[in-house]
PDB file of C-alpha atoms in Angstrom:
ATOM      1  CA  MET A   1      -9.999  25.445   5.382  1.00 89.00           C
ATOM      2  CA  LEU A   2     -12.459  22.410   6.079  1.00 96.00           C
ATOM      3  CA  LEU A   3     -10.934  21.641   9.684  1.00 98.00           C
ATOM      4  CA  GLN A   4     -10.441  25.048  10.731  1.00 98.00           C
ATOM      5  CA  GLY A   5     -10.046  25.476  14.479  1.00 96.00           C
ATOM      6  CA  LYS A   6     -11.105  21.333  15.140  1.00 98.00           C
ATOM      7  CA  LYS A   7      -9.295  19.497  17.393  1.00 98.00           C
ATOM      8  CA  ILE A   8      -8.532  15.886  16.007  1.00 98.00           C
ATOM      9  CA  LEU A   9      -7.185  12.929  17.622  1.00 98.00           C
ATOM     10  CA  ILE A  10      -4.795  10.635  15.239  1.00 98.00           C
ATOM     11  CA  THR A  11      -4.136   6.947  15.980  1.00 98.00           C
ATOM     12  CA  GLY A  12      -1.081   5.062  14.529  1.00 96.00           C
ATOM     13  CA  VAL A  13       1.202   7.676  13.148  1.00 96.00           C
ATOM     14  CA  LEU A  14       4.458   6.086  13.150  1.00 94.00           C
ATOM     15  CA  THR A  15       6.523   7.075   9.856  1.00 93.00           C
ATOM     16  CA  PRO A  16       5.641   9.196   7.255  1.00 93.00           C
ATOM     17  CA  GLN A  17       4.499   6.452   5.126  1.00 89.00           C
ATOM     18  CA  SER A  18       1.916   5.734   7.905  1.00 92.00           C
ATOM     19  CA  ILE A  19      -1.712   6.347   6.440  1.00 93.00           C
ATOM     20  CA  ALA A  20      -2.361   8.075   9.563  1.00 96.00           C
ATOM     21  CA  TYR A  21       0.779  10.079   8.969  1.00 96.00           C
ATOM     22  CA  GLY A  22      -0.751  11.347   5.751  1.00 94.00           C
ATOM     23  CA  ILE A  23      -4.134  12.541   7.521  1.00 97.00           C
ATOM     24  CA  ALA A  24      -2.156  14.309   9.858  1.00 98.00           C
ATOM     25  CA  GLU A  25      -0.203  16.301   7.602  1.00 97.00           C
ATOM     26  CA  HIS A  26      -3.778  17.029   5.742  1.00 97.00           C
ATOM     27  CA  ALA A  27      -5.460  17.906   8.672  1.00 98.00           C
ATOM     28  CA  LEU A  28      -2.422  20.898  10.095  1.00 98.00           C
ATOM     29  CA  ALA A  29      -2.911  21.896   6.162  1.00 97.00           C
ATOM     30  CA  GLN A  30      -6.406  21.657   6.685  1.00 98.00           C
ATOM     31  CA  GLY A  31      -6.118  24.336   9.570  1.00 98.00           C
ATOM     32  CA  ALA A  32      -6.899  20.756  12.654  1.00 98.00           C
ATOM     33  CA  ASP A  33      -4.752  21.354  15.639  1.00 98.00           C
ATOM     34  CA  ILE A  34      -3.794  17.390  16.537  1.00 98.00           C
ATOM     35  CA  ILE A  35      -3.123  15.277  18.881  1.00 98.00           C
ATOM     36  CA  LEU A  36      -1.394  12.053  18.217  1.00 98.00           C
ATOM     37  CA  THR A  37      -1.071   8.659  19.886  1.00 98.00           C
ATOM     38  CA  GLY A  38       1.701   6.180  20.672  1.00 97.00           C
ATOM     39  CA  PHE A  39       2.915   3.571  23.109  1.00 96.00           C
ATOM     40  CA  GLY A  40       5.984   1.333  23.988  1.00 93.00           C
ATOM     41  CA  ARG A  41       9.216   0.881  22.188  1.00 91.00           C
ATOM     42  CA  ALA A  42       7.430   2.451  18.549  1.00 93.00           C
ATOM     43  CA  ARG A  43       6.636   5.865  20.704  1.00 96.00           C
ATOM     44  CA  SER A  44       9.667   6.890  19.816  1.00 96.00           C
ATOM     45  CA  LEU A  45       8.762   6.742  16.075  1.00 96.00           C
ATOM     46  CA  THR A  46       5.414   8.298  16.337  1.00 97.00           C
ATOM     47  CA  GLU A  47       7.133  10.940  17.927  1.00 97.00           C
ATOM     48  CA  ARG A  48      10.020  11.968  15.598  1.00 97.00           C
ATOM     49  CA  SER A  49       7.025  12.229  13.637  1.00 97.00           C
ATOM     50  CA  ALA A  50       5.405  14.813  15.422  1.00 97.00           C
ATOM     51  CA  LYS A  51       8.258  17.123  14.938  1.00 97.00           C
ATOM     52  CA  ARG A  52       7.764  16.365  11.131  1.00 97.00           C
ATOM     53  CA  LEU A  53       5.016  17.489  10.635  1.00 97.00           C
ATOM     54  CA  LYS A  54       5.144  20.470  13.437  1.00 96.00           C
ATOM     55  CA  PRO A  55       6.696  21.149  16.758  1.00 95.00           C
ATOM     56  CA  GLY A  56       5.261  21.282  19.961  1.00 96.00           C
ATOM     57  CA  ILE A  57       2.518  18.302  18.262  1.00 98.00           C
ATOM     58  CA  GLU A  58       2.070  16.127  21.662  1.00 98.00           C
ATOM     59  CA  VAL A  59       2.134  12.526  21.384  1.00 98.00           C
ATOM     60  CA  LEU A  60      -0.276  10.792  24.092  1.00 98.00           C
ATOM     61  CA  GLU A  61       0.172   7.346  25.666  1.00 97.00           C
ATOM     62  CA  LEU A  62      -1.932   4.725  24.622  1.00 98.00           C
ATOM     63  CA  ASP A  63      -2.101   1.215  24.362  1.00 98.00           C
ATOM     64  CA  VAL A  64      -4.968  -0.515  23.130  1.00 98.00           C
ATOM     65  CA  SER A  65      -4.772  -3.092  25.254  1.00 97.00           C
ATOM     66  CA  LYS A  66      -4.981  -1.488  28.715  1.00 97.00           C
ATOM     67  CA  PRO A  67      -8.188  -0.028  29.618  1.00 97.00           C
ATOM     68  CA  GLU A  68      -6.700   2.093  31.897  1.00 98.00           C
ATOM     69  CA  ASP A  69      -4.461   4.065  29.209  1.00 98.00           C
ATOM     70  CA  PHE A  70      -8.240   4.984  27.503  1.00 98.00           C
ATOM     71  CA  ALA A  71      -9.861   6.501  30.903  1.00 98.00           C
ATOM     72  CA  ALA A  72      -6.106   8.277  30.983  1.00 98.00           C
ATOM     73  CA  LEU A  73      -6.374   9.489  27.212  1.00 98.00           C
ATOM     74  CA  THR A  74      -9.860  10.777  28.273  1.00 98.00           C
ATOM     75  CA  ALA A  75      -8.357  12.752  31.057  1.00 98.00           C
ATOM     76  CA  SER A  76      -5.604  14.367  29.144  1.00 98.00           C
ATOM     77  CA  LEU A  77      -7.875  15.257  26.316  1.00 98.00           C
ATOM     78  CA  ARG A  78     -10.139  17.105  28.593  1.00 98.00           C
ATOM     79  CA  GLU A  79      -7.581  18.818  30.191  1.00 98.00           C
ATOM     80  CA  LYS A  80      -5.772  19.819  27.226  1.00 97.00           C
ATOM     81  CA  TRP A  81      -8.752  20.575  24.803  1.00 98.00           C
ATOM     82  CA  GLY A  82     -11.599  20.393  26.845  1.00 97.00           C
ATOM     83  CA  ARG A  83     -12.961  18.714  23.948  1.00 98.00           C
ATOM     84  CA  VAL A  84     -12.510  16.830  20.981  1.00 98.00           C
ATOM     85  CA  ASP A  85     -13.881  17.068  17.177  1.00 98.00           C
ATOM     86  CA  GLY A  86     -12.732  14.438  15.944  1.00 98.00           C
ATOM     87  CA  ALA A  87     -10.731  11.097  16.141  1.00 98.00           C
ATOM     88  CA  VAL A  88      -8.913   8.938  13.538  1.00 98.00           C
ATOM     89  CA  HIS A  89      -8.767   5.034  14.423  1.00 98.00           C
ATOM     90  CA  SER A  90      -5.655   3.801  12.477  1.00 97.00           C
ATOM     91  CA  ILE A  91      -5.130   0.557  14.435  1.00 97.00           C
ATOM     92  CA  ALA A  92      -4.648  -3.075  13.717  1.00 95.00           C
ATOM     93  CA  PHE A  93      -2.505  -5.654  14.465  1.00 95.00           C
ATOM     94  CA  ALA A  94      -2.405  -9.920  13.608  1.00 95.00           C
ATOM     95  CA  PRO A  95       0.244 -12.017  15.348  1.00 96.00           C
ATOM     96  CA  GLU A  96       2.369 -13.566  12.071  1.00 94.00           C
ATOM     97  CA  ASP A  97       0.197 -17.382  12.331  1.00 96.00           C
ATOM     98  CA  ALA A  98      -2.908 -15.198  12.080  1.00 96.00           C
ATOM     99  CA  LEU A  99      -1.701 -13.998   8.394  1.00 93.00           C
ATOM    100  CA  GLY A 100      -0.615 -15.866   5.437  1.00 90.00           C
ATOM    101  CA  GLY A 101      -2.743 -18.699   4.882  1.00 92.00           C
ATOM    102  CA  ASN A 102      -3.067 -20.482   8.125  1.00 92.00           C
ATOM    103  CA  PHE A 103      -6.232 -19.826   8.755  1.00 96.00           C
ATOM    104  CA  LEU A 104      -7.015 -22.979   9.671  1.00 97.00           C
ATOM    105  CA  ASN A 105      -3.991 -23.124  12.066  1.00 97.00           C
ATOM    106  CA  THR A 106      -4.630 -20.337  13.596  1.00 98.00           C
ATOM    107  CA  PRO A 107      -4.624 -20.302  17.607  1.00 98.00           C
ATOM    108  CA  TRP A 108      -7.227 -18.678  19.314  1.00 98.00           C
ATOM    109  CA  GLU A 109      -5.135 -16.857  21.215  1.00 98.00           C
ATOM    110  CA  SER A 110      -3.799 -15.658  18.313  1.00 98.00           C
ATOM    111  CA  VAL A 111      -7.347 -14.458  17.381  1.00 98.00           C
ATOM    112  CA  GLN A 112      -8.353 -12.541  20.321  1.00 98.00           C
ATOM    113  CA  THR A 113      -5.144 -10.837  20.362  1.00 98.00           C
ATOM    114  CA  ALA A 114      -5.697  -9.594  16.594  1.00 98.00           C
ATOM    115  CA  PHE A 115     -10.087  -8.706  17.651  1.00 98.00           C
ATOM    116  CA  ARG A 116      -8.815  -6.562  20.690  1.00 98.00           C
ATOM    117  CA  ILE A 117      -6.250  -5.029  18.925  1.00 98.00           C
ATOM    118  CA  SER A 118      -7.560  -4.132  15.591  1.00 98.00           C
ATOM    119  CA  THR A 119     -11.600  -4.244  16.214  1.00 98.00           C
ATOM    120  CA  PHE A 120     -12.601  -3.774  19.772  1.00 98.00           C
ATOM    121  CA  SER A 121     -10.184  -0.381  19.946  1.00 98.00           C
ATOM    122  CA  LEU A 122     -12.732   0.829  17.443  1.00 98.00           C
ATOM    123  CA  LYS A 123     -15.364   0.868  20.553  1.00 98.00           C
ATOM    124  CA  GLU A 124     -12.804   1.510  23.184  1.00 98.00           C
ATOM    125  CA  LEU A 125     -12.237   4.719  21.459  1.00 98.00           C
ATOM    126  CA  ALA A 126     -15.217   5.930  20.281  1.00 98.00           C
ATOM    127  CA  VAL A 127     -16.294   5.472  24.481  1.00 98.00           C
ATOM    128  CA  ALA A 128     -13.552   7.934  24.940  1.00 98.00           C
ATOM    129  CA  VAL A 129     -13.907  10.744  23.243  1.00 98.00           C
ATOM    130  CA  ALA A 130     -17.598  10.666  23.263  1.00 98.00           C
ATOM    131  CA  PRO A 131     -17.950  12.335  26.368  1.00 98.00           C
ATOM    132  CA  LEU A 132     -16.023  15.146  25.067  1.00 98.00           C
ATOM    133  CA  MET A 133     -17.976  15.649  21.736  1.00 98.00           C
ATOM    134  CA  PRO A 134     -21.261  17.471  23.706  1.00 97.00           C
ATOM    135  CA  SER A 135     -21.907  19.142  20.171  1.00 96.00           C
ATOM    136  CA  GLY A 136     -21.461  16.185  18.016  1.00 98.00           C
ATOM    137  CA  GLY A 137     -17.930  15.142  16.065  1.00 98.00           C
ATOM    138  CA  SER A 138     -16.714  12.868  13.254  1.00 98.00           C
ATOM    139  CA  ILE A 139     -14.809   8.897  14.217  1.00 98.00           C
ATOM    140  CA  VAL A 140     -12.764   7.659  11.436  1.00 98.00           C
ATOM    141  CA  THR A 141     -11.085   4.547  11.195  1.00 98.00           C
ATOM    142  CA  LEU A 142      -9.239   2.642   8.795  1.00 97.00           C
ATOM    143  CA  ASP A 143     -10.514  -0.094   7.315  1.00 95.00           C
ATOM    144  CA  PHE A 144      -9.763  -2.709   4.052  1.00 90.00           C
ATOM    145  CA  ASP A 145     -12.819  -4.026   2.107  1.00 88.00           C
ATOM    146  CA  ASN A 146     -13.872  -7.924   3.509  1.00 87.00           C
ATOM    147  CA  ASN A 147     -17.206  -8.035   1.835  1.00 87.00           C
ATOM    148  CA  ILE A 148     -15.197 -11.499   0.343  1.00 87.00           C
ATOM    149  CA  ALA A 149     -12.536 -13.686   1.385  1.00 91.00           C
ATOM    150  CA  TRP A 150      -8.646 -12.621   0.548  1.00 86.00           C
ATOM    151  CA  PRO A 151      -5.695 -14.718  -0.560  1.00 84.00           C
ATOM    152  CA  ILE A 152      -3.454 -13.724   1.767  1.00 86.00           C
ATOM    153  CA  TYR A 153      -6.041 -11.826   4.795  1.00 89.00           C
ATOM    154  CA  ASP A 154      -7.161 -14.676   6.893  1.00 95.00           C
ATOM    155  CA  TRP A 155      -7.793 -13.766  10.837  1.00 97.00           C
ATOM    156  CA  MET A 156      -7.201  -9.965  10.132  1.00 95.00           C
ATOM    157  CA  GLY A 157      -9.974  -9.843   7.280  1.00 95.00           C
ATOM    158  CA  VAL A 158     -12.147 -11.489   9.877  1.00 97.00           C
ATOM    159  CA  CYS A 159     -11.145  -8.556  12.157  1.00 98.00           C
ATOM    160  CA  LYS A 160     -12.086  -6.232   9.492  1.00 96.00           C
ATOM    161  CA  ALA A 161     -15.126  -7.118   8.607  1.00 97.00           C
ATOM    162  CA  ALA A 162     -16.117  -7.428  12.635  1.00 98.00           C
ATOM    163  CA  LEU A 163     -14.823  -3.719  12.137  1.00 98.00           C
ATOM    164  CA  GLU A 164     -17.611  -2.849   9.849  1.00 97.00           C
ATOM    165  CA  ALA A 165     -20.068  -4.465  11.116  1.00 98.00           C
ATOM    166  CA  THR A 166     -18.414  -1.994  14.602  1.00 98.00           C
ATOM    167  CA  VAL A 167     -18.894   0.942  12.966  1.00 98.00           C
ATOM    168  CA  ARG A 168     -22.825   0.476  12.115  1.00 98.00           C
ATOM    169  CA  TYR A 169     -23.555  -0.292  15.844  1.00 98.00           C
ATOM    170  CA  LEU A 170     -21.341   2.483  16.765  1.00 98.00           C
ATOM    171  CA  ALA A 171     -22.894   4.452  14.157  1.00 98.00           C
ATOM    172  CA  ARG A 172     -26.664   3.373  15.964  1.00 98.00           C
ATOM    173  CA  ASP A 173     -25.800   4.508  19.489  1.00 98.00           C
ATOM    174  CA  LEU A 174     -23.688   7.693  18.995  1.00 98.00           C
ATOM    175  CA  GLY A 175     -25.950   9.102  16.433  1.00 98.00           C
ATOM    176  CA  PRO A 176     -28.118  10.733  18.494  1.00 98.00           C
ATOM    177  CA  LYS A 177     -25.544  12.678  20.146  1.00 98.00           C
ATOM    178  CA  GLY A 178     -24.435  14.136  16.852  1.00 98.00           C
ATOM    179  CA  ILE A 179     -21.404  11.931  16.892  1.00 98.00           C
ATOM    180  CA  ARG A 180     -20.937  10.028  13.617  1.00 98.00           C
ATOM    181  CA  VAL A 181     -18.993   7.084  12.644  1.00 98.00           C
ATOM    182  CA  ASN A 182     -16.914   6.498   9.304  1.00 98.00           C
ATOM    183  CA  ALA A 183     -14.763   3.499   7.668  1.00 98.00           C
ATOM    184  CA  LEU A 184     -12.921   4.618   5.218  1.00 97.00           C
ATOM    185  CA  ALA A 185     -11.593   1.354   3.057  1.00 94.00           C
ATOM    186  CA  ALA A 186      -8.177   2.211   1.545  1.00 89.00           C
ATOM    187  CA  GLY A 187      -6.997   0.522  -1.393  1.00 84.00           C
ATOM    188  CA  PRO A 188      -3.425  -1.545  -0.561  1.00 82.00           C
ATOM    189  CA  LEU A 189      -0.931   1.562   0.681  1.00 74.00           C
ATOM    190  CA  SER A 190       3.177   0.772   0.651  1.00 59.00           C
ATOM    191  CA  THR A 191       3.671   1.424   4.658  1.00 57.00           C
ATOM    192  CA  VAL A 192       5.412  -0.624   7.352  1.00 57.00           C
ATOM    193  CA  ALA A 193       2.095  -2.456   8.105  1.00 58.00           C
ATOM    194  CA  ALA A 194       1.725  -3.916   4.932  1.00 52.00           C
ATOM    195  CA  LYS A 195       5.070  -5.184   4.593  1.00 55.00           C
ATOM    196  CA  GLY A 196       4.401  -7.468   7.480  1.00 55.00           C
ATOM    197  CA  ILE A 197       1.749  -9.091   5.383  1.00 59.00           C
ATOM    198  CA  PRO A 198       2.607 -12.671   3.121  1.00 58.00           C
ATOM    199  CA  GLY A 199       2.251 -11.796  -0.855  1.00 58.00           C
ATOM    200  CA  PHE A 200       1.318  -8.175  -0.493  1.00 58.00           C
ATOM    201  CA  LYS A 201       3.772  -7.550  -3.374  1.00 63.00           C
ATOM    202  CA  SER A 202       0.588  -9.869  -5.641  1.00 65.00           C
ATOM    203  CA  LEU A 203      -1.838  -8.048  -4.371  1.00 68.00           C
ATOM    204  CA  GLU A 204      -0.666  -4.655  -4.911  1.00 67.00           C
ATOM    205  CA  GLN A 205      -0.060  -5.190  -8.519  1.00 67.00           C
ATOM    206  CA  ALA A 206      -3.601  -6.934  -9.010  1.00 74.00           C
ATOM    207  CA  TRP A 207      -5.178  -4.243  -7.760  1.00 75.00           C
ATOM    208  CA  SER A 208      -3.261  -1.239 -10.329  1.00 78.00           C
ATOM    209  CA  ARG A 209      -4.321  -3.767 -13.380  1.00 82.00           C
ATOM    210  CA  GLN A 210      -8.241  -4.136 -12.088  1.00 84.00           C
ATOM    211  CA  ALA A 211      -9.072  -0.480 -10.670  1.00 85.00           C
ATOM    212  CA  PRO A 212     -10.485   1.531 -13.052  1.00 87.00           C
ATOM    213  CA  LEU A 213      -9.008   4.513 -11.945  1.00 84.00           C
ATOM    214  CA  GLY A 214      -5.188   2.960 -11.389  1.00 85.00           C
ATOM    215  CA  TRP A 215      -3.319   2.472  -7.866  1.00 81.00           C
ATOM    216  CA  ASP A 216      -0.024   3.672  -6.682  1.00 78.00           C
ATOM    217  CA  VAL A 217       0.774   1.875  -3.533  1.00 70.00           C
ATOM    218  CA  ARG A 218       3.271   4.305  -3.041  1.00 70.00           C
ATOM    219  CA  ASN A 219       1.553   7.373  -4.341  1.00 68.00           C
ATOM    220  CA  SER A 220      -2.012   6.892  -2.857  1.00 70.00           C
ATOM    221  CA  HIS A 221      -1.775   8.459   0.596  1.00 80.00           C
ATOM    222  CA  GLU A 222      -2.908  12.144  -0.141  1.00 87.00           C
ATOM    223  CA  THR A 223      -6.116  11.162  -1.696  1.00 89.00           C
ATOM    224  CA  VAL A 224      -6.343   8.759   1.602  1.00 93.00           C
ATOM    225  CA  GLY A 225      -5.725  11.605   3.462  1.00 94.00           C
ATOM    226  CA  ARG A 226      -8.211  14.333   1.691  1.00 95.00           C
ATOM    227  CA  THR A 227     -11.841  11.748   1.860  1.00 96.00           C
ATOM    228  CA  ALA A 228     -10.518  11.569   5.659  1.00 97.00           C
ATOM    229  CA  CYS A 229     -10.580  15.090   6.306  1.00 98.00           C
ATOM    230  CA  ALA A 230     -13.908  15.563   4.171  1.00 98.00           C
ATOM    231  CA  LEU A 231     -15.133  13.267   6.522  1.00 98.00           C
ATOM    232  CA  LEU A 232     -13.606  14.271   9.531  1.00 98.00           C
ATOM    233  CA  SER A 233     -15.196  17.858   8.608  1.00 98.00           C
ATOM    234  CA  ASP A 234     -18.838  19.506   8.540  1.00 97.00           C
ATOM    235  CA  TRP A 235     -19.091  18.886   5.029  1.00 97.00           C
ATOM    236  CA  LEU A 236     -21.203  15.086   5.453  1.00 97.00           C
ATOM    237  CA  PRO A 237     -23.128  15.830   8.492  1.00 97.00           C
ATOM    238  CA  SER A 238     -25.424  13.353   7.464  1.00 97.00           C
ATOM    239  CA  THR A 239     -22.919  10.311   6.289  1.00 98.00           C
ATOM    240  CA  THR A 240     -22.529   7.932   9.469  1.00 98.00           C
ATOM    241  CA  GLY A 241     -22.089   4.169   9.857  1.00 98.00           C
ATOM    242  CA  GLU A 242     -20.842   4.238   5.913  1.00 97.00           C
ATOM    243  CA  GLN A 243     -17.769   2.170   4.433  1.00 97.00           C
ATOM    244  CA  VAL A 244     -16.355   5.197   1.921  1.00 97.00           C
ATOM    245  CA  HIS A 245     -14.380   3.371  -0.734  1.00 95.00           C
ATOM    246  CA  VAL A 246     -10.779   5.045  -1.567  1.00 92.00           C
ATOM    247  CA  ASP A 247      -9.310   2.380  -3.780  1.00 88.00           C
ATOM    248  CA  GLY A 248      -9.643   3.353  -7.387  1.00 85.00           C
ATOM    249  CA  GLY A 249     -12.687   1.591  -8.197  1.00 85.00           C
ATOM    250  CA  TYR A 250     -11.608  -1.959  -7.220  1.00 81.00           C
ATOM    251  CA  HIS A 251     -14.133  -2.900  -4.901  1.00 86.00           C
ATOM    252  CA  SER A 252     -16.727  -2.317  -8.709  1.00 81.00           C
ATOM    253  CA  ILE A 253     -15.428  -4.516 -10.733  1.00 84.00           C
ATOM    254  CA  GLY A 254     -15.335  -7.705 -10.647  1.00 78.00           C
ATOM    255  CA  ALA A 255     -12.348  -8.906 -12.488  1.00 77.00           C
ATOM    256  CA  PRO A 256      -9.068  -7.024 -14.295  1.00 77.00           C
ATOM    257  CA  PRO A 257     -10.016  -6.102 -18.106  1.00 72.00           C
ATOM    258  CA  VAL A 258      -9.397  -8.740 -20.222  1.00 67.00           C
ATOM    259  CA  ASP A 259      -8.078  -8.335 -24.199  1.00 62.00           C
ATOM    260  CA  PRO A 260     -10.504 -10.511 -26.328  1.00 66.00           C
ATOM    261  CA  SER A 261      -8.376 -10.479 -29.041  1.00 62.00           C
ATOM    262  CA  GLN A 262      -5.821 -12.940 -26.843  1.00 62.00           C
ATOM    263  CA  ASP A 263      -8.856 -15.293 -26.872  1.00 59.00           C
ATOM    264  CA  ASP A 264      -8.338 -19.078 -29.324  1.00 60.00           C
ATOM    265  CA  PRO A 265     -10.081 -18.272 -32.487  1.00 62.00           C
ATOM    266  CA  PRO A 266     -13.890 -19.810 -31.878  1.00 60.00           C
ATOM    267  CA  GLU A 267     -13.997 -23.381 -34.148  1.00 65.00           C
ATOM    268  CA  ALA A 268     -15.366 -23.348 -37.908  1.00 58.00           C
ATOM    269  CA  LYS A 269     -19.091 -24.655 -37.830  1.00 59.00           C
ATOM    270  CA  PRO A 270     -20.670 -26.456 -40.841  1.00 58.00           C
ATOM    271  CA  ALA A 271     -22.890 -24.203 -42.986  1.00 55.00           C
ATOM    272  CA  PRO A 272     -26.316 -25.586 -42.586  1.00 56.00           C
ATOM    273  CA  THR A 273     -28.137 -27.315 -45.033  1.00 54.00           C
ATOM    274  CA  GLY A 274     -31.433 -26.838 -45.739  1.00 53.00           C
ATOM    275  CA  GLU A 275     -34.257 -29.724 -46.502  1.00 48.00           C
TER     276      GLU A 275
END
């Protein structure tokens, strides 16, 4: 099993539809011990999902907007495990006015919130777990490829682009410690978070048409979970600073397939005449 005996911290598990839930499920199947994090009123959802995954899985408090929670997380993991082999960063949030075509009108306060929770939290999590990885380890963050501008993603797109840069800088600074840091860029999946993105339905329909391998927003969690487990395992020891796509190949295609038969026939041209 890929993760036999590994100690893996997983953030972002809410419901069984969560991407992080699928990763947790596969990590357990591959022999890992896991601990989840949650906070506030949503923590009850995480605790319910933890019981569904496997009785006895602990849920630690982590509000990424509170620096003291990261210090407490490090202390708790040191006490319970003594070490951490891998961590999954599956945390993102943007206020409503930072999404849905409001890019030019979004106030700084909303951008600041989105950046702190969606991007800066990766650095904070890495700093929290790195001291517990004396023999190296793997940190994986969930991403959405933002090398281009999306119609509806707005400031979350900017935050994800910054997340990709953060991965590279963390890979630079943590590589000498044997810690790998990678982003997993998944295609759109049907989750609680996705329902809060205006226009998500249109995006998922376009994705399935363009992806060469096809894409099912409801049934692609498994492929994402498998890829995350591969990145957390020892099978990719020289891979760091990467954005690994799990999107059916959508990112490699410039436009959806076209049917030339639907084009208007070319206009008839007069035959050339000789001199």
